[in-house]
Structures are given as C-alpha cells and as structure tokens.
Amino acid sequence: MTLPPGATGRLGAFVAASDWRDIGPALRLSAVRSVLNHLGCALGVARDPTVRAALEVMRACAGATTSTVVGQAGKLDPMGAAFVNAIAGNLLDYDDTHLRTVIHPAAPVAPPLLALAEQEGLGGAAVLHAFILGGEVACRVGNGVSPGHYARGWHITSTCGVIGAAAGCAKLLGLTAAQTAHAIGIATSQSGGTVENLPTAAKNVSVGGAARNGILAALLARAGYEAAPLAIEGPLGWARAMGDAPDVAAMLDGLGTQWEIARNTYKPYPAGIVFHAVIDACLDLRAQLGALRPEAIAAVEVAGDALLLARGDRVVNNARDLRVSIHHSAALGLLRGTAGVADFEEPALADPALAALRAKVTARLDEALPRGAARVTLRLVDGRVLEATVTHPRGSEARPLDDAELDAKFRANAALGGFAAQAEAQIAAIRALGEAPDIRPAMRLLAAR
Amino acid sequence: MTLPPGATGRLGAFVAASDWRDIGPALRLSAVRSVLNHLGCALGVARDPTVRAALEVMRACAGATTSTVVGQAGKLDPMGAAFVNAIAGNLLDYDDTHLRTVIHPAAPVAPPLLALAEQEGLGGAAVLHAFILGGEVACRVGNGVSPGHYARGWHITSTCGVIGAAAGCAKLLGLTAAQTAHAIGIATSQSGGTVENLPTAAKNVSVGGAARNGILAALLARAGYEAAPLAIEGPLGWARAMGDAPDVAAMLDGLGTQWEIARNTYKPYPAGIVFHAVIDACLDLRAQLGALRPEAIAAVEVAGDALLLARGDRVVNNARDLRVSIHHSAALGLLRGTAGVADFEEPALADPALAALRAKVTARLDEALPRGAARVTLRLVDGRVLEATVTHPRGSEARPLDDAELDAKFRANAALGGFAAQAEAQIAAIRALGEAPDIRPAMRLLAAR
C-alpha cells in the first residue's frame, strides 16, 4: 500500500508521524478539557429517551461488549458504544465548537477513540493524542469547505466528523501513513448528514454515524481497503460532490504548527453556538434594567449574520427548536436571566410569559456583524430604547470558560443525569487521563452501576 | 408520530399501504430475478480478499449471529451480513442496473431484507414484497435527482440505495406509514459515497454501508426516531445539499402504477453498464471479420455519451479499472470475443496483446447517442473501415436476459465461487422464494459448509 498524493496523503502522513512527545502542554490540556466537557454532556442525558432508544437498537446488534456507554449499565461493542456516546454528547447542543467551521469536534471524534481504547486496554495519552489529531483533521477539512458547506445544507459536525474520527482511530490503532490516508479516504465515502434534519433525531443519527463509521473506516484500512488517491479534492471526490471547490491550502497549510483543535471552545449554554451572543446581550440588558415584566417590553430586534438567521429565525414547535431559536434565546435572557438545561425543555416551550415575549422578537440580517456575534435592540413600552452588542460571548475563544467553570459545568451535567455523587471522582479521572496507563478504570467510573 | 408531508410522507404511506396481493405476477417475477441475480454475483466472489476482509472486520463487531453471509461459513448479525453481502453482490460490477438512474438496486436493498428476514424467520413473499418497494423507492428518489447527481460525483447506488434499503426494511418490519417516512428521512442523513472512490474498495464501503444503514434507519424509526418533514426535498435537505433541485414529480408520479423496479436489468458482462454497448459493438465487428490479429488493427474509435466518457476514458492501472474502461471493453470484444469474469482480472491487465490494442483505442463524445449506447469505428491496417452501433446491448431493457440466461449466469457465478455442486438447489430455492413460508432453509443453501 503506497501513500497517495494530495490531501489524504498529506493528512495521513501527518497523523501517522505525529509523536506524543512533540505535543505541548497547552495542546494536551485542550484535549483533556474537550474530553471532560464531552463526557459531562453525555452523562447529563443518560436518561433521555433518544439516548435510551439508540442504546436499545445498538444492543440488539452488539458484538463483544467491551466498551462503556456513558451513564448506562452494560457495555456495547466499540461501534455501538461510539454511536450512542456521540449522540449523547451532542444531544443538548451543549458540547463544544470550532467556530470557524461550526464543527462540534468531540462528539464524532472522542467516542470512537474511548471505545476502541477501552476494548484494547490502551492508555489515556494515546487517546488524547489521537483526539488531538482526529479533531485537527476534522476541523481542517472543514476549513477547506467552509462556509459554503454548511450553508448548502451539510451538517458539518457529521460530514467532517467521520473524517476526523477515521484519522483519530487510525492513529490509535497505529496504522501506517498510507493506511491512515486510506482510512480518511474511506471515510469520505461514508460522509453525510443534512441541516434540514437538525431539529430531529435524524441529526443524532448522523452524528452517531460519524463516530461509528470512523471506526469502520480505520478497521477496513487496516484490513487492506484503499480509497481514491484524491478522495477529498478530486474532480468527483468528497468536496466537489458536496458542492464545494475545496481550499486545499486551508486544509493543509501549517499542519502541526497551527492547531485548529486548540481553538475548540466549550459551551456555557445548551443551545446552538450562534445563539450564545444573543443570550449574553440580553443578559447584559437585563443586568442594566433589573428583572423585567414581559408587559414592559414592546419589541426586541436581534441582528446577526446570515448563519444566525438561517439557523435561528424559525417557528418554535418543540423542545429541540428552542435550542436553535433566536426568539427563545432572547426571551430567556431578558425574562429569566438564565439559560440552563431546564430553560430549553418542554415546560419552557409551554411557559406563557416566554411564549408572549418570543412573539415580540424579530430577527434582522446585519452582514457587518461577524459570525457568532449579535446586537439586541430592546424597545420598552415606556419609550426607552436600549441596545447591547456582543461580539465575543461567554465561552468563546476570546472569553473561554476557565477550568473551574468547566468543572462546574461537568458537575451540573453529572447531577442532571443522576451522577452527582460520582462527579468529583469522574472529573479527577478525566483530568488525569494523560497519565493513565490504561483507560479502563476511568471508563468504569463513567458507567451506571 | 404523525405522517410528514412531502416526499418522505408520500413514499412512507405508499410503502406501508402496499399489499402483496396487489403485486402482479410480472412484478413478483422481476423481484425473484433480481434476488437470484444478486445472490449469484455474491456467491461468485466468496473467496475474494475484499469480501473476506469485510467479513473479518464485521465478525469482530458482530452481535447475535443470525444471518447468512453468502458463500461463507458462519453468520453475522443482520447489519454485518447486509454490509458484506452488499459488497459481494456488487464487487465485480456484474449485478443489475436501473438505467435511467444507473442505480444497481439489488446490492443495497436485497441484503438487508434477507438478513433481517432470516433473523426473524419471515417468509419469502415478505422479502420479495419489501424488495419491490425498497427498490422502487431507491429508483424513484434517483429519478428525482438524475442525471445531475451522478455527474456531480455521487455514487447513486449508495446514496439512493440507503433510502431504498430503509424503505424496504420498514416494510419488512411492518412499520406504520409515519414510521416508514421517518425511516426514509433518517436514511437521507446517512446517504453518502463518491464516484471518485469508484475504482477502489472505498466504493464497496459505501455500497455495504447503504445496506447496513438502511437497517439502522428502520430500527431507529421503529424505536421512535423522527426525521425532518421535508428531509428529501426541503431547502437544506438531502437533494439540495447534494447539489440538485429535486424533481419531486419524477419521484412520486405514478407511484404504484408505473414500477421503476420492474425496469431493473441484469448484466451479461462484469463491467460498468455503459460499457456493454462497447463490448457488443466490438463483438459484432469481430463476428463480421472473424478472429483478428492485433497487428491488423490500426485504430479503434469509440463514440458515446457524456456518461460513457466520464466513466470510461481512463488510464488502466489495476483490475478494478478494467471493469470501467472503454479501451479494455473494446479490446476484449475485438480480440478475445469474450467478456467473462476472467477477462477483467489481473492476467488480462498484463496480457500484452490486450494492452497493445487498448493503446489504439480512443474515445469521442457524441451527444446524439443515448445513454447506454456506443458506436465503434474500426480502422484496419489494410485500409478497411468498419462501423457498428449498438443502442440496446444484450441484457438491456429492450433485449433482456431470459430466465435460461439468468440461470446460466447464476451457475457460472456459483462455479466461480466454488459452489458448482450446489447451484441447481440454490436456483430452485430462490425461484421458489415467493412460496417459502420461512426463508431460512433457502439461506442455509447459500452458506458455505
């Protein structure tokens, strides 16, 4: 098997050659933080029917049960565990974001690595290293097709996630550069997932599928399967079939020196990332005015970029819609002053005060605002007009959650899933993952008794 | 769960309401023929390393081993068996074709149905019925995005196959109309596979993945998972993300009265369907001239439509390339007068006479020729110029293989895989599938001892 030319070959060689000793402490810490954040999110929804249904479907098809399903009793085979854990990690839109691509890297990339490593009894450093490389590949192929890819209807976390998952699994399994390139190329033929399906469980299937099929791509490459030399950027390859002339330089330039995965950020609110600035701007206004009665508000105008409007200017029909609603984000910030998990559940949908305020919110395109920013103009019945603009919301690269905030988020998630008593031990085990000679004890802590 | 509007809802309602008693004898026979042809192709490659590698990878992840892998000893879980059997059925490009879309329907649709039915002990009529409906859905969604879909780089057998597989599995499992619509919608978020990867094993992964993920989509819909109401044709849905404004009328008009799956045809040659006219034209010329020495040939020009040129005007690097080469198809027809499995294997790649003649072949676009047609102009060293045009090659809808030819093809495939002694019993069992109260005895005949 020879190393193919082009992007799969370059990425394959980069991943295969990467040495853990060359990965600096900041990058290592970013991987720990990503994994901690991911596992907390997955723990929080351990009792959610969407997660339980996926678990039951995969259990009926499961092979040797080697791998933990976060927050559940009983294990699955690695592909099944990766599928369910990816769904769980991403379910509440509470996970993480690489803003340039709007990829949520941990959900597709971390679960297959943890599941495979648990099966094989590998150490935590190998998992973190493979996560850094897999996340890097996912974000970089995403850079090469953004922003057209998402705008066209591709759920980029799924479509690029499977490519990153394949690269990470290839590293974990110790594949050669050529095998890794082919694993990446095989992943391109399993890449899918649409934005149309985002408000439904079909979104979860594509996120879970990215994790599961990343394992399959690496296993098949190890077994000798090959892909086209130019699987990513060829004339009938992944990027162009998906509608984009890929920017190969954006995928490859600075590989190993500029780390995209180091730009991963962790969400303070369980909502689509572009709504975080809306929430923060409304929290700012509320802080100026104090608690507001809904009757005091005449109108709320939210301005943002095309992505914000495409994602969030919608009729709210169910709890899933609340997580991707400009109107609900604004209403929460102004009225409740909170934006926690419960604020996006069914009772918040039915709350008449929130519903009344959502109806007063309008959205407006302002191309001058950068991605992830929002400006909120609040008109009160008494005639006052207040405005707040947030360019860098809480949790963004410029204002990241610190470690204490990240641990607090994990604790809240663990409590949500019924694991409050285990949270400190879980946090300690994940924070020490880089030194763990075998990840199985840590995974045991994440299972339900 | 309510029935969604739009294409998924219409297709879901159609599939769920379909009654076997309303399926006429011709349509039933076409399903038997498709399954017979598919299983013969799968038997023929039972010893191929690509099939064996897929089997070993899936075996390591297999759950309850309920489902036969064609031509192999030992069973897999339904998703694993569907994956390997779909790969095997399509491996040699020897399977079947719905020409309007260039979908090869049986590989993605039949294996998941056989695997699930074997697990559940269902009867043959249920399998044939689900195959008719699943194949119909695959071809119809393909009609709605053709020909742009394939031309853009989508391997339509995989991308539409998963949708048909989901619909067929939903029927087999007895899902409601709404559940079936959601299964179809979930499948759209697992749809993938590129033309760039066609000359490699990554193609097989997308074909196998279509079969495997069709099962998953149906199981998840049964467990309550939903998809977007307009998952197929919505503004950010499957068709538009893949680059096409879908022709919904082409998907839905005449549903249940005009059967696209009845137009399925069976290949006489193990090569891409568009090369069949090239082979037949060269066989015609050879019949006129008698056996030709390669030195007697000055030049060969092959004219065809854009699809023929896009697929087949290529440098031949390996045996997979031979199956999709204008040059090799012409050389075989003129020089050997045969186009069997062995004519597309490694020795034919190395044969100096074939290589010399391949080098004398040029391809030319003639937009006036319909899809699937070819005109071959042969210039001899002695100055003679002969021409042959084939619009309807052997095995096409206008000149279909009859049942005796189809049985002969099955026998040849069975012998190729080492199952010559079992072929008659296998044919008899498949031909009687519609009356079998339980498909397990027939599946047992297809396994290696």
Tab-separated table of C-alpha atoms in Angstrom, chain B residues 59-419:
chain	number	residue	atom	x	y	z
B	59	ARG	CA	-17.117	-10.512	12.533
B	60	ALA	CA	-15.111	-8.777	15.237
B	61	CYS	CA	-18.040	-6.398	15.809
B	62	ALA	CA	-20.873	-8.879	15.289
B	63	GLY	CA	-23.725	-9.345	17.689
B	64	ALA	CA	-26.075	-12.327	17.664
B	65	THR	CA	-25.067	-14.281	14.568
B	66	THR	CA	-28.421	-14.792	12.945
B	67	SER	CA	-27.821	-14.011	9.289
B	68	THR	CA	-26.044	-15.822	6.475
B	69	VAL	CA	-23.089	-14.322	4.678
B	70	VAL	CA	-23.431	-15.584	1.117
B	71	GLY	CA	-20.832	-18.209	0.286
B	72	GLN	CA	-19.202	-18.050	3.725
B	73	ALA	CA	-19.194	-20.282	6.763
B	74	GLY	CA	-20.510	-18.670	9.932
B	75	LYS	CA	-23.104	-15.978	10.272
B	76	LEU	CA	-23.145	-12.332	11.324
B	77	ASP	CA	-25.712	-10.032	12.866
B	78	PRO	CA	-28.111	-8.538	10.284
B	79	MET	CA	-26.205	-5.253	9.824
B	80	GLY	CA	-22.887	-7.052	9.388
B	81	ALA	CA	-24.345	-9.624	6.992
B	82	ALA	CA	-26.036	-6.897	4.963
B	83	PHE	CA	-22.743	-4.992	4.756
B	84	VAL	CA	-20.711	-7.929	3.456
B	85	ASN	CA	-23.416	-9.299	1.147
B	86	ALA	CA	-23.956	-5.896	-0.462
B	87	ILE	CA	-20.215	-5.588	-1.059
B	88	ALA	CA	-20.098	-9.097	-2.546
B	89	GLY	CA	-23.137	-8.632	-4.765
B	90	ASN	CA	-21.709	-5.507	-6.372
B	91	LEU	CA	-17.979	-6.272	-6.275
B	92	LEU	CA	-17.436	-7.282	-9.913
B	93	ASP	CA	-19.859	-4.746	-11.451
B	94	TYR	CA	-21.747	-7.835	-12.594
B	95	ASP	CA	-25.044	-7.201	-10.847
B	96	ASP	CA	-28.051	-5.266	-12.163
B	97	THR	CA	-28.998	-1.809	-13.428
B	98	HIS	CA	-31.872	0.635	-13.470
B	99	LEU	CA	-30.529	2.503	-16.488
B	100	ARG	CA	-32.335	5.819	-16.077
B	101	THR	CA	-30.512	6.403	-12.798
B	102	VAL	CA	-27.625	3.915	-13.225
B	103	ILE	CA	-28.605	2.543	-9.824
B	104	HIS	CA	-27.723	-1.075	-9.139
B	105	PRO	CA	-30.707	-1.752	-6.893
B	106	ALA	CA	-30.212	-5.252	-5.503
B	107	ALA	CA	-26.869	-4.729	-3.758
B	108	PRO	CA	-28.041	-2.108	-1.258
B	109	VAL	CA	-31.666	-3.276	-0.980
B	110	ALA	CA	-31.767	-7.103	-1.047
B	111	PRO	CA	-29.084	-7.950	1.570
B	112	PRO	CA	-30.633	-6.043	4.488
B	113	LEU	CA	-34.017	-7.660	3.762
B	114	LEU	CA	-32.612	-11.182	3.552
B	115	ALA	CA	-30.567	-10.648	6.709
B	116	LEU	CA	-33.479	-9.251	8.731
B	117	ALA	CA	-35.931	-11.851	7.419
B	118	GLU	CA	-33.519	-14.646	8.313
B	119	GLN	CA	-33.174	-13.269	11.825
B	120	GLU	CA	-36.936	-13.071	12.211
B	121	GLY	CA	-37.817	-16.280	10.347
B	122	LEU	CA	-40.006	-14.433	7.855
B	123	GLY	CA	-41.332	-15.803	4.589
B	124	GLY	CA	-40.051	-15.254	1.072
B	125	ALA	CA	-43.075	-13.291	-0.138
B	126	ALA	CA	-42.453	-10.671	2.559
B	127	VAL	CA	-38.852	-10.345	1.361
B	128	LEU	CA	-39.818	-10.049	-2.303
B	129	HIS	CA	-42.526	-7.530	-1.489
B	130	ALA	CA	-40.149	-5.424	0.598
B	131	PHE	CA	-37.552	-5.676	-2.177
B	132	ILE	CA	-40.023	-4.399	-4.766
B	133	LEU	CA	-40.929	-1.451	-2.546
B	134	GLY	CA	-37.398	-0.676	-1.402
B	135	GLY	CA	-36.065	-0.911	-4.939
B	136	GLU	CA	-38.919	1.277	-6.144
B	137	VAL	CA	-38.108	3.973	-3.588
B	138	ALA	CA	-34.390	3.877	-4.406
B	139	CYS	CA	-35.002	4.237	-8.153
B	140	ARG	CA	-37.640	6.931	-7.712
B	141	VAL	CA	-35.576	9.197	-5.482
B	142	GLY	CA	-32.803	8.608	-8.003
B	143	ASN	CA	-35.103	9.683	-10.849
B	144	GLY	CA	-35.759	12.884	-8.940
B	145	VAL	CA	-32.076	13.896	-8.871
B	146	SER	CA	-30.754	12.354	-12.093
B	147	PRO	CA	-28.657	12.922	-14.107
B	148	GLY	CA	-27.014	15.780	-12.172
B	149	HIS	CA	-26.490	13.694	-9.064
B	150	TYR	CA	-24.158	11.144	-10.601
B	151	ALA	CA	-22.432	13.710	-12.818
B	152	ARG	CA	-21.571	15.759	-9.730
B	153	GLY	CA	-19.773	12.824	-8.155
B	154	TRP	CA	-22.390	10.940	-6.157
B	155	HIS	CA	-22.324	7.161	-6.391
B	156	ILE	CA	-26.053	6.905	-6.823
B	157	THR	CA	-26.296	3.202	-5.966
B	158	SER	CA	-25.040	4.076	-2.488
B	159	THR	CA	-26.687	7.455	-1.992
B	160	CYS	CA	-30.167	6.360	-3.098
B	161	GLY	CA	-29.635	2.743	-2.075
B	162	VAL	CA	-29.691	3.559	1.629
B	163	ILE	CA	-33.044	5.295	1.187
B	164	GLY	CA	-34.492	2.274	-0.601
B	165	ALA	CA	-32.983	-0.088	1.940
B	166	ALA	CA	-34.611	1.877	4.754
B	167	ALA	CA	-37.992	1.772	2.994
B	168	GLY	CA	-37.721	-1.963	2.337
B	169	CYS	CA	-36.663	-2.737	5.908
B	170	ALA	CA	-39.532	-0.617	7.202
B	171	LYS	CA	-41.970	-2.700	5.147
B	172	LEU	CA	-40.433	-5.960	6.289
B	173	LEU	CA	-40.663	-4.862	9.927
B	174	GLY	CA	-44.294	-3.796	9.455
B	175	LEU	CA	-43.733	-0.145	10.328
B	176	THR	CA	-46.576	2.381	10.051
B	177	ALA	CA	-46.690	4.944	7.251
B	178	ALA	CA	-45.303	7.640	9.551
B	179	GLN	CA	-42.527	5.404	10.852
B	180	THR	CA	-41.653	4.427	7.282
B	181	ALA	CA	-41.496	8.083	6.254
B	182	HIS	CA	-39.181	8.807	9.172
B	183	ALA	CA	-37.019	5.785	8.316
B	184	ILE	CA	-36.641	7.232	4.820
B	185	GLY	CA	-35.826	10.643	6.290
B	186	ILE	CA	-33.269	9.175	8.699
B	187	ALA	CA	-31.677	7.393	5.744
B	188	THR	CA	-31.135	10.723	3.968
B	189	SER	CA	-28.807	11.733	6.807
B	190	GLN	CA	-26.724	8.591	6.247
B	191	SER	CA	-26.530	8.921	2.472
B	192	GLY	CA	-23.017	9.115	1.010
B	193	GLY	CA	-20.490	7.673	-1.432
B	194	THR	CA	-18.471	9.341	-4.197
B	195	VAL	CA	-17.709	8.496	-7.811
B	196	GLU	CA	-14.067	9.461	-7.146
B	197	ASN	CA	-13.785	6.390	-4.933
B	198	LEU	CA	-15.326	4.028	-7.529
B	199	PRO	CA	-12.077	2.404	-8.655
B	200	THR	CA	-11.231	1.443	-5.056
B	201	ALA	CA	-12.561	-0.581	-2.142
B	202	ALA	CA	-13.953	2.637	-0.648
B	203	LYS	CA	-16.728	2.201	-3.228
B	204	ASN	CA	-17.596	-1.132	-1.671
B	205	VAL	CA	-17.756	0.512	1.745
B	206	SER	CA	-20.420	2.945	0.572
B	207	VAL	CA	-22.458	0.174	-1.080
B	208	GLY	CA	-22.185	-2.005	2.015
B	209	GLY	CA	-22.877	0.993	4.208
B	210	ALA	CA	-26.092	1.730	2.312
B	211	ALA	CA	-27.367	-1.771	3.098
B	212	ARG	CA	-26.240	-1.681	6.727
B	213	ASN	CA	-27.508	1.818	7.427
B	214	GLY	CA	-30.862	1.087	5.817
B	215	ILE	CA	-31.442	-1.461	8.578
B	216	LEU	CA	-30.341	1.043	11.200
B	217	ALA	CA	-32.699	3.714	9.858
B	218	ALA	CA	-35.685	1.374	10.050
B	219	LEU	CA	-34.787	0.098	13.528
B	220	LEU	CA	-34.378	3.641	14.831
B	221	ALA	CA	-37.687	4.756	13.294
B	222	ARG	CA	-39.364	1.798	14.976
B	223	ALA	CA	-37.773	2.946	18.251
B	224	GLY	CA	-39.317	6.402	17.834
B	225	TYR	CA	-36.643	8.381	15.977
B	226	GLU	CA	-38.008	11.004	13.605
B	227	ALA	CA	-36.622	12.992	10.684
B	228	ALA	CA	-37.450	16.362	9.164
B	229	PRO	CA	-40.829	16.512	7.377
B	230	LEU	CA	-39.098	17.558	4.153
B	231	ALA	CA	-35.922	15.527	4.617
B	232	ILE	CA	-35.700	14.747	0.895
B	233	GLU	CA	-36.738	17.962	-0.835
B	234	GLY	CA	-36.501	20.661	1.865
B	235	PRO	CA	-34.362	23.768	1.339
B	236	LEU	CA	-31.479	22.318	3.382
B	237	GLY	CA	-32.402	18.693	2.770
B	238	TRP	CA	-30.868	15.729	1.032
B	239	ALA	CA	-31.421	16.621	-2.629
B	240	ARG	CA	-30.344	20.251	-2.451
B	241	ALA	CA	-27.384	19.612	-0.170
B	242	MET	CA	-26.253	17.079	-2.748
B	243	GLY	CA	-26.490	19.773	-5.359
B	244	ASP	CA	-29.810	19.161	-7.053
B	245	ALA	CA	-33.160	20.912	-7.135
B	246	PRO	CA	-35.176	17.714	-6.873
B	247	ASP	CA	-37.863	16.809	-9.383
B	248	VAL	CA	-40.443	15.671	-6.846
B	249	ALA	CA	-42.905	14.733	-9.570
B	250	ALA	CA	-40.345	12.310	-11.004
B	251	MET	CA	-40.131	10.739	-7.559
B	252	LEU	CA	-43.861	10.474	-6.906
B	253	ASP	CA	-45.953	10.490	-10.076
B	254	GLY	CA	-47.445	7.126	-10.935
B	255	LEU	CA	-46.442	5.594	-7.605
B	256	GLY	CA	-47.845	2.071	-7.563
B	257	THR	CA	-48.895	2.082	-11.218
B	258	GLN	CA	-45.609	2.710	-13.019
B	259	TRP	CA	-42.993	0.483	-11.419
B	260	GLU	CA	-39.421	1.634	-11.845
B	261	ILE	CA	-38.083	-1.544	-10.210
B	262	ALA	CA	-39.721	-3.561	-12.990
B	263	ARG	CA	-37.208	-1.886	-15.310
B	264	ASN	CA	-34.274	-3.499	-13.489
B	265	THR	CA	-31.944	-5.336	-15.877
B	266	TYR	CA	-29.260	-7.977	-15.305
B	267	LYS	CA	-25.756	-7.638	-16.620
B	268	PRO	CA	-24.345	-10.198	-19.043
B	269	TYR	CA	-20.811	-8.815	-18.593
B	270	PRO	CA	-18.960	-7.982	-15.340
B	271	ALA	CA	-18.308	-4.374	-16.289
B	272	GLY	CA	-19.884	-0.960	-15.858
B	273	ILE	CA	-23.261	-0.925	-17.594
B	274	VAL	CA	-22.299	1.774	-20.109
B	275	PHE	CA	-19.515	-0.465	-21.464
B	276	HIS	CA	-21.908	-3.204	-22.500
B	277	ALA	CA	-22.726	-1.482	-25.791
B	278	VAL	CA	-18.997	-1.075	-26.482
B	279	ILE	CA	-18.458	-4.789	-25.929
B	280	ASP	CA	-21.449	-5.763	-28.073
B	281	ALA	CA	-20.431	-3.446	-30.921
B	282	CYS	CA	-16.950	-4.965	-30.928
B	283	LEU	CA	-18.388	-8.486	-30.791
B	284	ASP	CA	-20.489	-7.548	-33.854
B	285	LEU	CA	-17.409	-6.360	-35.730
B	286	ARG	CA	-15.491	-9.472	-34.758
B	287	ALA	CA	-18.389	-11.607	-35.996
B	288	GLN	CA	-18.105	-9.853	-39.361
B	289	LEU	CA	-14.336	-10.186	-39.616
B	290	GLY	CA	-13.548	-13.388	-37.765
B	291	ALA	CA	-10.665	-13.604	-35.315
B	292	LEU	CA	-8.420	-10.566	-35.571
B	293	ARG	CA	-4.692	-10.296	-35.005
B	294	PRO	CA	-3.905	-7.092	-33.074
B	295	GLU	CA	-1.335	-6.098	-35.721
B	296	ALA	CA	-4.139	-5.920	-38.270
B	297	ILE	CA	-5.851	-3.111	-36.341
B	298	ALA	CA	-4.732	0.461	-36.960
B	299	ALA	CA	-7.159	2.332	-34.715
B	300	VAL	CA	-10.416	1.974	-32.820
B	301	GLU	CA	-12.657	4.920	-32.097
B	302	VAL	CA	-15.452	4.570	-29.548
B	303	ALA	CA	-18.173	7.216	-29.512
B	304	GLY	CA	-20.681	7.582	-26.687
B	305	ASP	CA	-22.489	9.990	-24.406
B	306	ALA	CA	-21.003	12.044	-21.599
B	307	LEU	CA	-21.537	9.332	-19.000
B	308	LEU	CA	-19.609	6.768	-21.024
B	309	LEU	CA	-16.692	9.150	-21.411
B	310	ALA	CA	-16.751	10.309	-17.820
B	311	ARG	CA	-16.766	6.740	-16.552
B	312	GLY	CA	-14.531	5.030	-19.044
B	313	ASP	CA	-11.947	7.237	-20.740
B	314	ARG	CA	-9.236	6.400	-18.241
B	315	VAL	CA	-5.748	5.056	-17.793
B	316	VAL	CA	-5.929	1.421	-16.700
B	317	ASN	CA	-3.853	0.833	-13.560
B	318	ASN	CA	-5.409	-2.220	-11.948
B	319	ALA	CA	-8.050	-4.911	-12.391
B	320	ARG	CA	-10.774	-2.634	-10.998
B	321	ASP	CA	-10.024	-0.150	-13.779
B	322	LEU	CA	-10.574	-2.853	-16.402
B	323	ARG	CA	-14.270	-3.002	-15.482
B	324	VAL	CA	-14.751	0.662	-16.233
B	325	SER	CA	-12.508	1.088	-19.271
B	326	ILE	CA	-13.692	1.919	-22.782
B	327	HIS	CA	-10.307	0.786	-24.058
B	328	HIS	CA	-10.371	-2.611	-22.378
B	329	SER	CA	-14.004	-3.276	-23.301
B	330	ALA	CA	-13.202	-2.651	-26.963
B	331	ALA	CA	-10.013	-4.690	-26.884
B	332	LEU	CA	-11.790	-7.660	-25.310
B	333	GLY	CA	-14.623	-7.642	-27.809
B	334	LEU	CA	-12.350	-7.403	-30.831
B	335	LEU	CA	-9.509	-9.623	-29.708
B	336	ARG	CA	-10.944	-12.266	-27.397
B	337	GLY	CA	-14.578	-12.239	-28.383
B	338	THR	CA	-15.435	-12.871	-24.734
B	339	ALA	CA	-16.179	-10.681	-21.713
B	340	GLY	CA	-16.432	-13.024	-18.752
B	341	VAL	CA	-15.144	-12.640	-15.215
B	342	ALA	CA	-11.639	-13.831	-16.104
B	343	ASP	CA	-11.387	-11.240	-18.865
B	344	PHE	CA	-11.399	-8.471	-16.262
B	345	GLU	CA	-8.840	-9.992	-13.866
B	346	GLU	CA	-5.128	-9.317	-13.363
B	347	PRO	CA	-3.918	-11.594	-16.211
B	348	ALA	CA	-5.999	-9.555	-18.683
B	349	LEU	CA	-4.301	-6.414	-17.362
B	350	ALA	CA	-0.892	-7.941	-18.080
B	351	ASP	CA	-1.794	-9.567	-21.433
B	352	PRO	CA	0.482	-7.764	-23.968
B	353	ALA	CA	-1.925	-8.211	-26.897
B	354	LEU	CA	-4.785	-6.601	-24.964
B	355	ALA	CA	-2.508	-3.838	-23.698
B	356	ALA	CA	-1.325	-3.081	-27.241
B	357	LEU	CA	-4.883	-2.895	-28.526
B	358	ARG	CA	-6.062	-0.764	-25.576
B	359	ALA	CA	-3.434	1.769	-26.637
B	360	LYS	CA	-5.030	2.026	-30.105
B	361	VAL	CA	-8.460	2.895	-28.716
B	362	THR	CA	-9.653	6.499	-28.470
B	363	ALA	CA	-12.914	7.787	-27.060
B	364	ARG	CA	-15.055	10.569	-28.504
B	365	LEU	CA	-18.138	12.342	-27.216
B	366	ASP	CA	-21.260	12.030	-29.344
B	367	GLU	CA	-24.142	13.693	-27.543
B	368	ALA	CA	-26.548	12.322	-30.159
B	369	LEU	CA	-26.072	8.816	-28.779
B	370	PRO	CA	-28.406	7.933	-25.900
B	371	ARG	CA	-27.208	6.721	-22.518
B	372	GLY	CA	-26.008	3.142	-22.713
B	373	ALA	CA	-25.300	3.242	-26.471
B	374	ALA	CA	-21.967	3.187	-28.317
B	375	ARG	CA	-20.622	3.408	-31.868
B	376	VAL	CA	-17.311	1.745	-32.667
B	377	THR	CA	-15.302	2.667	-35.762
B	378	LEU	CA	-12.592	0.152	-36.590
B	379	ARG	CA	-9.735	1.098	-38.947
B	380	LEU	CA	-7.676	-1.809	-40.211
B	381	VAL	CA	-4.069	-1.606	-41.386
B	382	ASP	CA	-5.241	-2.734	-44.841
B	383	GLY	CA	-7.333	0.411	-45.141
B	384	ARG	CA	-10.764	-1.004	-44.440
B	385	VAL	CA	-13.059	0.935	-42.119
B	386	LEU	CA	-15.930	-0.824	-40.345
B	387	GLU	CA	-18.517	0.633	-38.044
B	388	ALA	CA	-21.005	-0.849	-35.592
B	389	THR	CA	-23.543	0.986	-33.457
B	390	VAL	CA	-25.329	-0.631	-30.518
B	391	THR	CA	-28.186	1.229	-28.870
B	392	HIS	CA	-29.662	-1.665	-26.928
B	393	PRO	CA	-26.922	-4.008	-25.748
B	394	ARG	CA	-27.528	-7.541	-24.587
B	395	GLY	CA	-29.161	-7.528	-21.163
B	396	SER	CA	-30.780	-4.112	-21.631
B	397	GLU	CA	-34.485	-3.458	-21.149
B	398	ALA	CA	-35.072	-3.930	-24.902
B	399	ARG	CA	-33.013	-7.153	-25.031
B	400	PRO	CA	-33.271	-8.613	-21.529
B	401	LEU	CA	-31.586	-11.799	-20.417
B	402	ASP	CA	-34.230	-14.512	-20.401
B	403	ASP	CA	-34.678	-16.899	-17.490
B	404	ALA	CA	-32.453	-19.562	-19.019
B	405	GLU	CA	-29.670	-16.999	-19.478
B	406	LEU	CA	-30.150	-15.721	-15.940
B	407	ASP	CA	-29.935	-19.246	-14.535
B	408	ALA	CA	-26.829	-19.855	-16.636
B	409	LYS	CA	-25.276	-16.683	-15.227
B	410	PHE	CA	-26.074	-17.873	-11.702
B	411	ARG	CA	-24.498	-21.281	-12.436
B	412	ALA	CA	-21.343	-19.637	-13.758
B	413	ASN	CA	-21.131	-17.409	-10.699
B	414	ALA	CA	-21.715	-20.306	-8.339
B	415	ALA	CA	-18.953	-22.252	-10.051
B	416	LEU	CA	-16.637	-19.247	-9.835
B	417	GLY	CA	-17.097	-19.154	-6.075
B	418	GLY	CA	-16.674	-22.923	-5.703
B	419	PHE	CA	-20.370	-23.794	-5.402
